[in-house]
mmCIF file of C-alpha atoms in Angstrom:
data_model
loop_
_atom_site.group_PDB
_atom_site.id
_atom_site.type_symbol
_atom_site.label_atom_id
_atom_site.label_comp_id
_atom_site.label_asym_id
_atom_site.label_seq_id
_atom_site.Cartn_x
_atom_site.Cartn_y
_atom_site.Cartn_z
ATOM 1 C CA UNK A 14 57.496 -19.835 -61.177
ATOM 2 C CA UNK A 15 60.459 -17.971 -62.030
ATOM 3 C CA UNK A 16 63.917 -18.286 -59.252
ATOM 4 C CA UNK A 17 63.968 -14.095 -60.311
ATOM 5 C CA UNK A 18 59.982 -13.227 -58.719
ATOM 6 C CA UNK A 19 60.013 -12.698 -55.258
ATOM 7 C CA UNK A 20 57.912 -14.980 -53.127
ATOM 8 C CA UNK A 21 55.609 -14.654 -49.733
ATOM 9 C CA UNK A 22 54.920 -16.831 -47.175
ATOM 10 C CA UNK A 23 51.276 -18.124 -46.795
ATOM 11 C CA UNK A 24 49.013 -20.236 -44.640
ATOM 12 C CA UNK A 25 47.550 -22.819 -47.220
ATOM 13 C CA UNK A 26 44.681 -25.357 -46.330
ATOM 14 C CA UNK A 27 45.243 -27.804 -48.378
ATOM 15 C CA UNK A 28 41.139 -29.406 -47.937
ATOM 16 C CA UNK A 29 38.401 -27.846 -44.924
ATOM 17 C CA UNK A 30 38.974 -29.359 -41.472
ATOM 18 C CA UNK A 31 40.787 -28.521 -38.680
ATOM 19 C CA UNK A 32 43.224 -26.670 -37.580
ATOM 20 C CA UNK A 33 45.832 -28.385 -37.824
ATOM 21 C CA UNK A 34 45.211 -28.699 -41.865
ATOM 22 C CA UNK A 35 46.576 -25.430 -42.393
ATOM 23 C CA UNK A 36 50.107 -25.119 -43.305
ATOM 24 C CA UNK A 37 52.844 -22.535 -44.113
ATOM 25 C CA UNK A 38 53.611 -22.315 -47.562
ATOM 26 C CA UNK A 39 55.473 -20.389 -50.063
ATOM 27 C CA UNK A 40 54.343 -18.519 -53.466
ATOM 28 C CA UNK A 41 54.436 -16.054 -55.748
ATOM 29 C CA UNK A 42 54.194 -12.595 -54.486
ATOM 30 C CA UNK A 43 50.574 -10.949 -55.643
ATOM 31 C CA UNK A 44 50.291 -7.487 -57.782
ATOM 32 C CA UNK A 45 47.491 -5.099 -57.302
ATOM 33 C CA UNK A 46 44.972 -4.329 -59.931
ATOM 34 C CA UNK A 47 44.197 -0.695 -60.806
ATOM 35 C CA UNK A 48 42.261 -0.533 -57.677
ATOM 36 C CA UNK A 49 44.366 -2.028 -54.677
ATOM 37 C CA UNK A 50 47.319 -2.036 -52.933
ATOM 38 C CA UNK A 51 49.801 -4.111 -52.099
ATOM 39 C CA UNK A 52 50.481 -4.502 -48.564
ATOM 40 C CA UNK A 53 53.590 -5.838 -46.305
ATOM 41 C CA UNK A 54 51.595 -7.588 -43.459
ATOM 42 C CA UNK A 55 53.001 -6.631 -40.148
ATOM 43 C CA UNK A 56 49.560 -8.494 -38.373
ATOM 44 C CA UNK A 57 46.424 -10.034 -39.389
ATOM 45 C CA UNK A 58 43.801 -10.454 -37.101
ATOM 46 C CA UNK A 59 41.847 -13.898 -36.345
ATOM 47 C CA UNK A 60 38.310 -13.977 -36.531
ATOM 48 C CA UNK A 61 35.623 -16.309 -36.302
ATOM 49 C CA UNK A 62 34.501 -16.076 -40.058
ATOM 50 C CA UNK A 63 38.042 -17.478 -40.505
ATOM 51 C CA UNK A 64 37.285 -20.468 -38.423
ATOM 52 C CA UNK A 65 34.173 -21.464 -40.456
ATOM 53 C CA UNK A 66 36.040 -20.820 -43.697
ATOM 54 C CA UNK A 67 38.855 -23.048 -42.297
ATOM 55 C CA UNK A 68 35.996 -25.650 -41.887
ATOM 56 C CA UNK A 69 34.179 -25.355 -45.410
ATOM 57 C CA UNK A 70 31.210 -23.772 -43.812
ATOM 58 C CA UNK A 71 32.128 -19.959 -45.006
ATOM 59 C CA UNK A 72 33.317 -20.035 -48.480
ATOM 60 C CA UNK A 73 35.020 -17.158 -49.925
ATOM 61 C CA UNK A 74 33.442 -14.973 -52.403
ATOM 62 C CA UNK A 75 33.947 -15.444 -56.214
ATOM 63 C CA UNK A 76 37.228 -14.064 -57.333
ATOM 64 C CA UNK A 77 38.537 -13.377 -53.232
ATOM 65 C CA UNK A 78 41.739 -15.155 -51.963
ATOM 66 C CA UNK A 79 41.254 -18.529 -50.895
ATOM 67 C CA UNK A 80 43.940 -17.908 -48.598
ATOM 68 C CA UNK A 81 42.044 -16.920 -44.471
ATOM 69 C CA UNK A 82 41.853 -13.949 -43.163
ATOM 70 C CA UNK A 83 39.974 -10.259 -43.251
ATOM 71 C CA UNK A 84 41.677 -8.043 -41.466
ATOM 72 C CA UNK A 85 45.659 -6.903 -41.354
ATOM 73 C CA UNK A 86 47.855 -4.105 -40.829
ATOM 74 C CA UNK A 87 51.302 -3.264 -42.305
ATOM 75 C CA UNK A 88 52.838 -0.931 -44.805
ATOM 76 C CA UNK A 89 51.640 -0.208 -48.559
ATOM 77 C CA UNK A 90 54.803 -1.389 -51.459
ATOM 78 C CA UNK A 91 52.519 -1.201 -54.263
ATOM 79 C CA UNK A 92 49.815 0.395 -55.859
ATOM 80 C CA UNK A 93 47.214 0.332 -58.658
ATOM 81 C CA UNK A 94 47.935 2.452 -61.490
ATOM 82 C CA UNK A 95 44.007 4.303 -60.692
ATOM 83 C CA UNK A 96 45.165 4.398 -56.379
ATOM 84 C CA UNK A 97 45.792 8.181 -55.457
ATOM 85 C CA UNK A 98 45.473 8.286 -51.591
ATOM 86 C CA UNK A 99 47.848 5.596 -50.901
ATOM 87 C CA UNK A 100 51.783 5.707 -51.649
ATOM 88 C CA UNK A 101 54.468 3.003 -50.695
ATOM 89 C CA UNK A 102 55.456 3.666 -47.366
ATOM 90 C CA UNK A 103 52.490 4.443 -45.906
ATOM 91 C CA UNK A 104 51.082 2.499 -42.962
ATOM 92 C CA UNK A 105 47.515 1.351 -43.019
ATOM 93 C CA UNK A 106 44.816 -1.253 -41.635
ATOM 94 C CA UNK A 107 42.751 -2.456 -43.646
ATOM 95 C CA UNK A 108 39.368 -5.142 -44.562
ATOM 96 C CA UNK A 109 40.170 -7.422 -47.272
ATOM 97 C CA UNK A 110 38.271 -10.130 -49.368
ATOM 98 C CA UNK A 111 40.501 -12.857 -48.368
ATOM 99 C CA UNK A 112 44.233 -13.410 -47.753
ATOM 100 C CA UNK A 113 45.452 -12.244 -44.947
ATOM 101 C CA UNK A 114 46.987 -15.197 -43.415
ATOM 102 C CA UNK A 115 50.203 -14.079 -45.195
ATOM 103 C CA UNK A 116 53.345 -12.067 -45.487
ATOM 104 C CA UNK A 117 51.535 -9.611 -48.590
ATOM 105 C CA UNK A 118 48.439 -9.406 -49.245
ATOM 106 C CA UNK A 119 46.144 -7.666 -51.744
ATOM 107 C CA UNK A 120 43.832 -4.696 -50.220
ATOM 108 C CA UNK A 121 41.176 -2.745 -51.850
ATOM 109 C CA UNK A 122 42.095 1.016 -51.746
ATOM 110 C CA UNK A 123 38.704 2.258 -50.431
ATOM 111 C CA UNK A 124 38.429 -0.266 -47.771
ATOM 112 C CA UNK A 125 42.398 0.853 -46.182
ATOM 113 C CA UNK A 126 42.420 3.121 -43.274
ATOM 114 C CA UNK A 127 45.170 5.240 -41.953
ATOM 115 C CA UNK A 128 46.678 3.664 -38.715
ATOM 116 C CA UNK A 129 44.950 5.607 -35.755
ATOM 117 C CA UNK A 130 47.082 7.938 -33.632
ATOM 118 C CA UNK A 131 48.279 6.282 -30.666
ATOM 119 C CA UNK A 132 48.194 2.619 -31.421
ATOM 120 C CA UNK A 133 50.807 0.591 -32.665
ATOM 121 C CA UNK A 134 50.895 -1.110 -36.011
ATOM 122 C CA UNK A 135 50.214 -4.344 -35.048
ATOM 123 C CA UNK A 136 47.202 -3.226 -32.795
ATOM 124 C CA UNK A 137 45.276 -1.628 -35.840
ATOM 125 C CA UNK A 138 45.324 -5.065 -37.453
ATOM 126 C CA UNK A 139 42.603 -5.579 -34.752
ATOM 127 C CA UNK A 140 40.227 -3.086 -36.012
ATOM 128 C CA UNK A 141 39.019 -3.174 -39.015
ATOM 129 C CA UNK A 142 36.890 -6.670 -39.719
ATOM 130 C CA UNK A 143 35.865 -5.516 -35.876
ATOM 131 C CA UNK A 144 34.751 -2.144 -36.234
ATOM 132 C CA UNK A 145 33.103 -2.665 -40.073
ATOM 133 C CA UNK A 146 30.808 -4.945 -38.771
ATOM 134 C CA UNK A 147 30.194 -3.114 -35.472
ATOM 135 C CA UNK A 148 29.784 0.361 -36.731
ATOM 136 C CA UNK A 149 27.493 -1.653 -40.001
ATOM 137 C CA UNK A 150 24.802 -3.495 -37.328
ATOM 138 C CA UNK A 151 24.359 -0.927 -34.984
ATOM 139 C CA UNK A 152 24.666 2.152 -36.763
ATOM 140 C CA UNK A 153 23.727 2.039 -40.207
ATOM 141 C CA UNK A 154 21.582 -1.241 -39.855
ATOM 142 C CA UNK A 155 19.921 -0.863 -36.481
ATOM 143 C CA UNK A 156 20.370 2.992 -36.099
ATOM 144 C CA UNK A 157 21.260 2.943 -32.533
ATOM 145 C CA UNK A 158 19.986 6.361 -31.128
ATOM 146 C CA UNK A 159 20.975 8.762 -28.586
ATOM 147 C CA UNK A 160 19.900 7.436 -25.211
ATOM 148 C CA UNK A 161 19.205 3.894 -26.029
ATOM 149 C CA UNK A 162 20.301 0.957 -24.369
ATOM 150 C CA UNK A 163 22.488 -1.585 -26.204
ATOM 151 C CA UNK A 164 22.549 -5.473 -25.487
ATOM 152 C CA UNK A 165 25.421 -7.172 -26.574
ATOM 153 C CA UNK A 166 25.804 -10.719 -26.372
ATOM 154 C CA UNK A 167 29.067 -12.426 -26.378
ATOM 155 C CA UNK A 168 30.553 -8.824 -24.632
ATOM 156 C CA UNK A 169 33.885 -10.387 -23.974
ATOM 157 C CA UNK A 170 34.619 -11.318 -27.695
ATOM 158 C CA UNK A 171 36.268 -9.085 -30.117
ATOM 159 C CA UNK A 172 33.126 -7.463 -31.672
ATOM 160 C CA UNK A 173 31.732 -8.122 -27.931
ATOM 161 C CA UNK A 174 34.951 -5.397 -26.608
ATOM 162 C CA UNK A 175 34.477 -3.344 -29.686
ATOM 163 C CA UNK A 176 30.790 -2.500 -28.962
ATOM 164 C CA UNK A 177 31.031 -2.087 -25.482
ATOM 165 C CA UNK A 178 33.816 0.636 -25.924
ATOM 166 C CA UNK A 179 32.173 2.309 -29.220
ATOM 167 C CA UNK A 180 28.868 2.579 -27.614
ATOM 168 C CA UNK A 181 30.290 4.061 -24.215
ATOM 169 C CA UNK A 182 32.455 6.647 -26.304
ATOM 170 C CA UNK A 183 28.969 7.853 -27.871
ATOM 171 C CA UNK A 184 26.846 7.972 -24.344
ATOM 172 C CA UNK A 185 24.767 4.817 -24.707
ATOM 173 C CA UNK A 186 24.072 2.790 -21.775
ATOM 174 C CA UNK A 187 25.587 -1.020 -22.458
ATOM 175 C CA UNK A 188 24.477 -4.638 -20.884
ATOM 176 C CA UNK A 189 26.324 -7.408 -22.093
ATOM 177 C CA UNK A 190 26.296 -11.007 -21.730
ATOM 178 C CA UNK A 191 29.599 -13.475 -20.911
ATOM 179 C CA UNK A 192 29.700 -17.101 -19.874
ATOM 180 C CA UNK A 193 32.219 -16.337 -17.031
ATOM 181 C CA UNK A 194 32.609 -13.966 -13.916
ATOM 182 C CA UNK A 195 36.179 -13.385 -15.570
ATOM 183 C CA UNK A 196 34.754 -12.401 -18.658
ATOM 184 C CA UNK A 197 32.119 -9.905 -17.023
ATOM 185 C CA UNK A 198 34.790 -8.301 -15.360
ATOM 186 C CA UNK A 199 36.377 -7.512 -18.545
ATOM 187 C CA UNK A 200 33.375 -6.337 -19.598
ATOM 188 C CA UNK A 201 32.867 -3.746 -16.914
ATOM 189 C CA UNK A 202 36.464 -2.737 -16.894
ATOM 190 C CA UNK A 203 35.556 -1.570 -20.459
ATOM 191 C CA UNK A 204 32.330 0.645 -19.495
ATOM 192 C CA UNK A 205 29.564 -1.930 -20.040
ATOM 193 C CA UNK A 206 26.932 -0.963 -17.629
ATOM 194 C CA UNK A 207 25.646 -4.071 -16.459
ATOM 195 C CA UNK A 208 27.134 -7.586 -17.285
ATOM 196 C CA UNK A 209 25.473 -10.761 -17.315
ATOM 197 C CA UNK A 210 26.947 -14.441 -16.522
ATOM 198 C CA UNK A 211 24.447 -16.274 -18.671
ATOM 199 C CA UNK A 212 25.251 -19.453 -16.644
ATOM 200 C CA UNK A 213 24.317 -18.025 -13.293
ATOM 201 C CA UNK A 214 21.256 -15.617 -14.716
ATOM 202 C CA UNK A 215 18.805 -15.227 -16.864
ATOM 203 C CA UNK A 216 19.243 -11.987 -19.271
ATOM 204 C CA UNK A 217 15.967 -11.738 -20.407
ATOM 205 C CA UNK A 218 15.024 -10.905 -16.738
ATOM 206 C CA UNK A 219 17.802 -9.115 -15.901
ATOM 207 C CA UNK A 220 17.635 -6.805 -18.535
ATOM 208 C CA UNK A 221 13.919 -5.627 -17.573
ATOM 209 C CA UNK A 222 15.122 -5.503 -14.582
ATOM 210 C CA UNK A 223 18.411 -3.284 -15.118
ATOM 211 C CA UNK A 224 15.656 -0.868 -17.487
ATOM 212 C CA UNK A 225 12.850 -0.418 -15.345
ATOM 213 C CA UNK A 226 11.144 -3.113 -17.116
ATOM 214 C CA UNK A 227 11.519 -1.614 -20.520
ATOM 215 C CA UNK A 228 14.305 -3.693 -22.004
ATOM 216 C CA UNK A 229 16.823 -3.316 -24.599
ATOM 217 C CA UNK A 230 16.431 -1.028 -27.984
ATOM 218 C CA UNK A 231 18.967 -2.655 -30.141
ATOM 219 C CA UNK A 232 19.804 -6.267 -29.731
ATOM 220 C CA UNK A 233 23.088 -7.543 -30.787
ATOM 221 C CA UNK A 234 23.392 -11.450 -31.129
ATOM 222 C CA UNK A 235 25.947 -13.573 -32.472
ATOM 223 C CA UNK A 236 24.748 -16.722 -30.459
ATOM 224 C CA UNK A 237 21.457 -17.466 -32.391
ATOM 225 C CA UNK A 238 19.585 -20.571 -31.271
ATOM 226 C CA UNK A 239 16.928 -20.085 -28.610
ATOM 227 C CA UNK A 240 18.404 -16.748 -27.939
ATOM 228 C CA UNK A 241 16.021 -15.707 -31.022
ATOM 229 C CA UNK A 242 13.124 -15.949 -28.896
ATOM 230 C CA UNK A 243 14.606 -15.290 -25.672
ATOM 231 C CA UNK A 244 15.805 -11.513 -27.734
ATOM 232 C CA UNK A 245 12.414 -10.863 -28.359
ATOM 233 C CA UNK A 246 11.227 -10.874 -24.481
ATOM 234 C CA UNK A 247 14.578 -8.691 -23.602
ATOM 235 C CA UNK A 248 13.948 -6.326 -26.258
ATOM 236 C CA UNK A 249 12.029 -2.561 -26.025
ATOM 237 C CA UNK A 250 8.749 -2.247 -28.047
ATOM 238 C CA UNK A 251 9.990 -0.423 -31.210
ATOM 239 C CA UNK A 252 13.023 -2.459 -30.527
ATOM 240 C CA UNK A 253 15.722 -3.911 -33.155
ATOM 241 C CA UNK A 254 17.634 -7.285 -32.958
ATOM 242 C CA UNK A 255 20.549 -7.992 -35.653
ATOM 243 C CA UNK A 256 22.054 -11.062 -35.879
ATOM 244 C CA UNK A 257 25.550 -11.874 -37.013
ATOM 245 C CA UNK A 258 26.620 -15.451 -36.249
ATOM 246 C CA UNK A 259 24.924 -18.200 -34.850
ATOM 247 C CA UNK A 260 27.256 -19.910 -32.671
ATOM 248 C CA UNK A 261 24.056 -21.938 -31.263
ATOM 249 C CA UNK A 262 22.858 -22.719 -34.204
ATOM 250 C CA UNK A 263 20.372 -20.709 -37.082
ATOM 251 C CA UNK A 264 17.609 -23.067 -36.924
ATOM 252 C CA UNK A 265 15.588 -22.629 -33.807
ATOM 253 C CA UNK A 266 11.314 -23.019 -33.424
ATOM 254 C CA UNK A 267 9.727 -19.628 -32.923
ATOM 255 C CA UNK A 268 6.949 -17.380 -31.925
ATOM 256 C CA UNK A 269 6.703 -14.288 -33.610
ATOM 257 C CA UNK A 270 4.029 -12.806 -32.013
ATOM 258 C CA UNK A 271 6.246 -10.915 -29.495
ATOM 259 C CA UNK A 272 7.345 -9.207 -32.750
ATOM 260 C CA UNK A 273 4.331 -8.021 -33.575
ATOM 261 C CA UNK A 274 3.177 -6.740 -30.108
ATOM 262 C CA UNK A 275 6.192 -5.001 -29.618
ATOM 263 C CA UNK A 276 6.600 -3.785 -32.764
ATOM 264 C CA UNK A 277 10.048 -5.495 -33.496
ATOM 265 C CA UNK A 278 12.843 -5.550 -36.097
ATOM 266 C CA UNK A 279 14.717 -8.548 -36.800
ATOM 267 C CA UNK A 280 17.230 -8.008 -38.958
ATOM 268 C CA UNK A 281 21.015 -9.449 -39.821
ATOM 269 C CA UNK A 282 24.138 -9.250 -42.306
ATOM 270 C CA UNK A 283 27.758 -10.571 -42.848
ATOM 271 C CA UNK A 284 30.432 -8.320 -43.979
ATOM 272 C CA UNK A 285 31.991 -10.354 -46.553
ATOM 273 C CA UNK A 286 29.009 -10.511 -49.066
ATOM 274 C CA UNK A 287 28.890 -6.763 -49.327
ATOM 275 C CA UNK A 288 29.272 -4.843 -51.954
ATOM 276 C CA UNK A 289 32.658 -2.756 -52.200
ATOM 277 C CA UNK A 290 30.228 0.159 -52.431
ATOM 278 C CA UNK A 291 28.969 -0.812 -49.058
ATOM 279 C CA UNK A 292 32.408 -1.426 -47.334
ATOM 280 C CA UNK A 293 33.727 1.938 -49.162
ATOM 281 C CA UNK A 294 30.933 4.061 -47.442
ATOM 282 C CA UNK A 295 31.509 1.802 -43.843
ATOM 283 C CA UNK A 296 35.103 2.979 -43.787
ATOM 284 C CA UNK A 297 34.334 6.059 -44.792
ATOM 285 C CA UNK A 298 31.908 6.533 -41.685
ATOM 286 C CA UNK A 299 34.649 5.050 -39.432
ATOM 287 C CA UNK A 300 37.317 7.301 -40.353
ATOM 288 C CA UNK A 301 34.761 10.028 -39.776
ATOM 289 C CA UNK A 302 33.229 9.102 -37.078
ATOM 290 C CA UNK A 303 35.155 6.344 -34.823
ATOM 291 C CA UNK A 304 38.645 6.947 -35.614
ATOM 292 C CA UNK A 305 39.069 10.197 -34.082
ATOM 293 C CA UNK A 306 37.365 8.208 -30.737
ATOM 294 C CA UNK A 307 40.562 6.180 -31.166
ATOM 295 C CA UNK A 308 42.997 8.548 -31.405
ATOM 296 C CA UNK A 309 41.363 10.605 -28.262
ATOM 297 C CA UNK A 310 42.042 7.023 -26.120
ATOM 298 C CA UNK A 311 38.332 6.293 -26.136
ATOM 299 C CA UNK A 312 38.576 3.103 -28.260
ATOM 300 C CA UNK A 313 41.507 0.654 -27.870
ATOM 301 C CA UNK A 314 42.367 -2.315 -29.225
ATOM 302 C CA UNK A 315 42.311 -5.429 -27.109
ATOM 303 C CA UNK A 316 44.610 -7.489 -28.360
ATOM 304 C CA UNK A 317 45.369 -10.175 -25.645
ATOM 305 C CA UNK A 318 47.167 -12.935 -27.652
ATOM 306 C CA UNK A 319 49.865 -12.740 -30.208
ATOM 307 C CA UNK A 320 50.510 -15.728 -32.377
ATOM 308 C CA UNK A 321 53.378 -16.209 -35.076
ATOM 309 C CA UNK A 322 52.057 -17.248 -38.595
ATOM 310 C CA UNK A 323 53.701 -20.678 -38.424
ATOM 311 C CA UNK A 324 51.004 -21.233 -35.265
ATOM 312 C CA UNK A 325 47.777 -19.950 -36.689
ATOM 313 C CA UNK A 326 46.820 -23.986 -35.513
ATOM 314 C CA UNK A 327 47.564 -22.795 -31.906
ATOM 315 C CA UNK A 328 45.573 -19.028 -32.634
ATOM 316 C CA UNK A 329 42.503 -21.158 -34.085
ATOM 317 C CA UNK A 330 42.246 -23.502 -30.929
ATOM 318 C CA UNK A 331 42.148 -20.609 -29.030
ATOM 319 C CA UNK A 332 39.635 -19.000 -30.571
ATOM 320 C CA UNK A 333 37.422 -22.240 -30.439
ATOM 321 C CA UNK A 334 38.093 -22.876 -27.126
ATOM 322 C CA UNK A 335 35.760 -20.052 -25.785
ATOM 323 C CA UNK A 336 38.501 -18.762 -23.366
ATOM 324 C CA UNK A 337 39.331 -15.897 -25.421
ATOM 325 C CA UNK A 338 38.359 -12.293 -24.485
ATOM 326 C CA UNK A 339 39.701 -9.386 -26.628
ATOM 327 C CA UNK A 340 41.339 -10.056 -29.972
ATOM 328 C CA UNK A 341 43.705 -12.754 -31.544
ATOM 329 C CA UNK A 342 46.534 -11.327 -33.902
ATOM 330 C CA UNK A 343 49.239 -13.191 -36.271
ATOM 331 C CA UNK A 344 52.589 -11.592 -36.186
ATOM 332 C CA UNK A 345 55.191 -12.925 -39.048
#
């Protein structure tokens, strides 16, 4: 490396483990192909795909940085010679492939957004690895309709907040599930309609009993386990259920035949194995439809802890410890 190219600090793991195998390190200073940008990370946000790539259970995607993290914020200093939206100076968020646990990071032109009015820069690293797979699941994958009711489990998380305030903003009526009375309180404060302490009740019967007995239309699950049954009994005939993690595990013993009666669709994705078509179009759609939401104060971001790069170890034990509600962001 030459003592004239300017380098950028970087969390490096080293092997998979935990969190304390991740380290600050130095290096050289990436340059965008014809197609990206080069941006100056003012904050990246901390996600749970993150943690399982920091373990070795969620490798990256061939040719993506090795380096964590999906989601920043900050201000473009390069471009691709085929980039004509973007020029240096502007401010953006944006979804990347990898990367952006660091002070520069590479960003694929189509997948930057403009930094919504009224938020700060560091908030908008929040949204985007939030809202892409929010605005994905329920809208494009599950097709959430006017007038349906939404279940969201895990309401309190980042996608959890995300959902809840999205769905409100577009007149749906929202029950979510938390494992604390703190947590559903958060969730109400939000707009959810109905919140659930999964230790003190059972959401498959309080959902029938908050819709008449109908249940919910669309089904959003990132606890897996023997929630995948227990989703089929809270769900509406004709309804949909899309999984996205499986914090209880993705093997669990089922009967389907609840599908069949009601007529169900079981569906799921992740956001990192799609195509750069795919993302393209998502942000697309967001800046369309959900960005303008923002801007009117219908969305915000709720970022509740800030974490300097040097203590991503501290930012990962927090989101592990299942005391977080809202977002985690890393600051340099």
């Amino acid at each position: 490396m030459s003592d004239s190219e300017p380098l950028s600090r970087y969390i490096d793991l080293p092997e998979p483990g935990e969190a304390d195998r991740m380290r600050l390190a130095h290096g050289k200073r990436p340059r965008p192909s014809a197609d990206e940008v080069l941006v100056e990370v003012a904050a990246a946000g901390v996600n749970r795909p993150d943690v399982l790539q920091r373990k070795g259970l969620y490798p990256p995607p061939e040719n993506a940085s090795p380096v964590l993290g999906l989601e920043v914020s900050g201000r473009v200093v390069a471009c691709g010679e085929s980039v004509t939206r973007w020029r240096p100076g502007d401010e953006v968020c944006a979804l990347v492939n990898g990367g952006g646990y660091a002070d520069h990071v590479l960003a694929p032109a189509a997948q930057c957004l403009p930094v919504p009015e009224g938020i700060s820069l560091e908030e908008a690293a929040s949204l985007p690895e939030t809202l892409f797979t929010v605005w994905h699941n329920l809208w494009q994958r599950a097709q959430l309709q006017p007038g349906e009711t939404l279940l969201v489990h895990g309401g309190a998380s980042g996608i959890g907040t995300a959902a809840i305030q999205l769905a409100k903003a577009l007149d749906h009526t929202v029950i979510v599930t938390a494992g604390s009375r703190e947590k559903c309180d958060a969730c109400r404060a939000l707009g959810a309609d109905r919140a659930i302490c999964y230790r003190d009740e059972d959401f498959e019967t309080e959902v029938k009993a908050f819709t008449d007995g109908l249940g919910a239309d669309v089904i959003l699950d990132m606890v897996g386990g023997d929630y995948i049954q227990r989703n089929f009994k809270a769900a509406a005939p004709e309804g949909r259920i899309v999984n996205i993690a499986y914090l209880k595990g993705s093997k669990a013993e089922v009967d389907f035949l609840p599908l069949m009666l009601k007529r169900l669709t079981l569906t799921g994705s992740t956001l990192r194995a799609q195509s750069a078509e795919v993302k393209a179009g998502i942000a697309r759609e967001l800046e369309q439809r959900v960005w303008p939401l923002i801007a009117l104060g219908r969305i915000k971001p709720q970022v509740n802890h800030r974490f300097a790069l040097a203590e991503v170890a501290r930012a990962h034990e927090l989101m592990e410890s299942n005391r977080l509600i809202g977002k985690i962001i890393l600051v340099p």
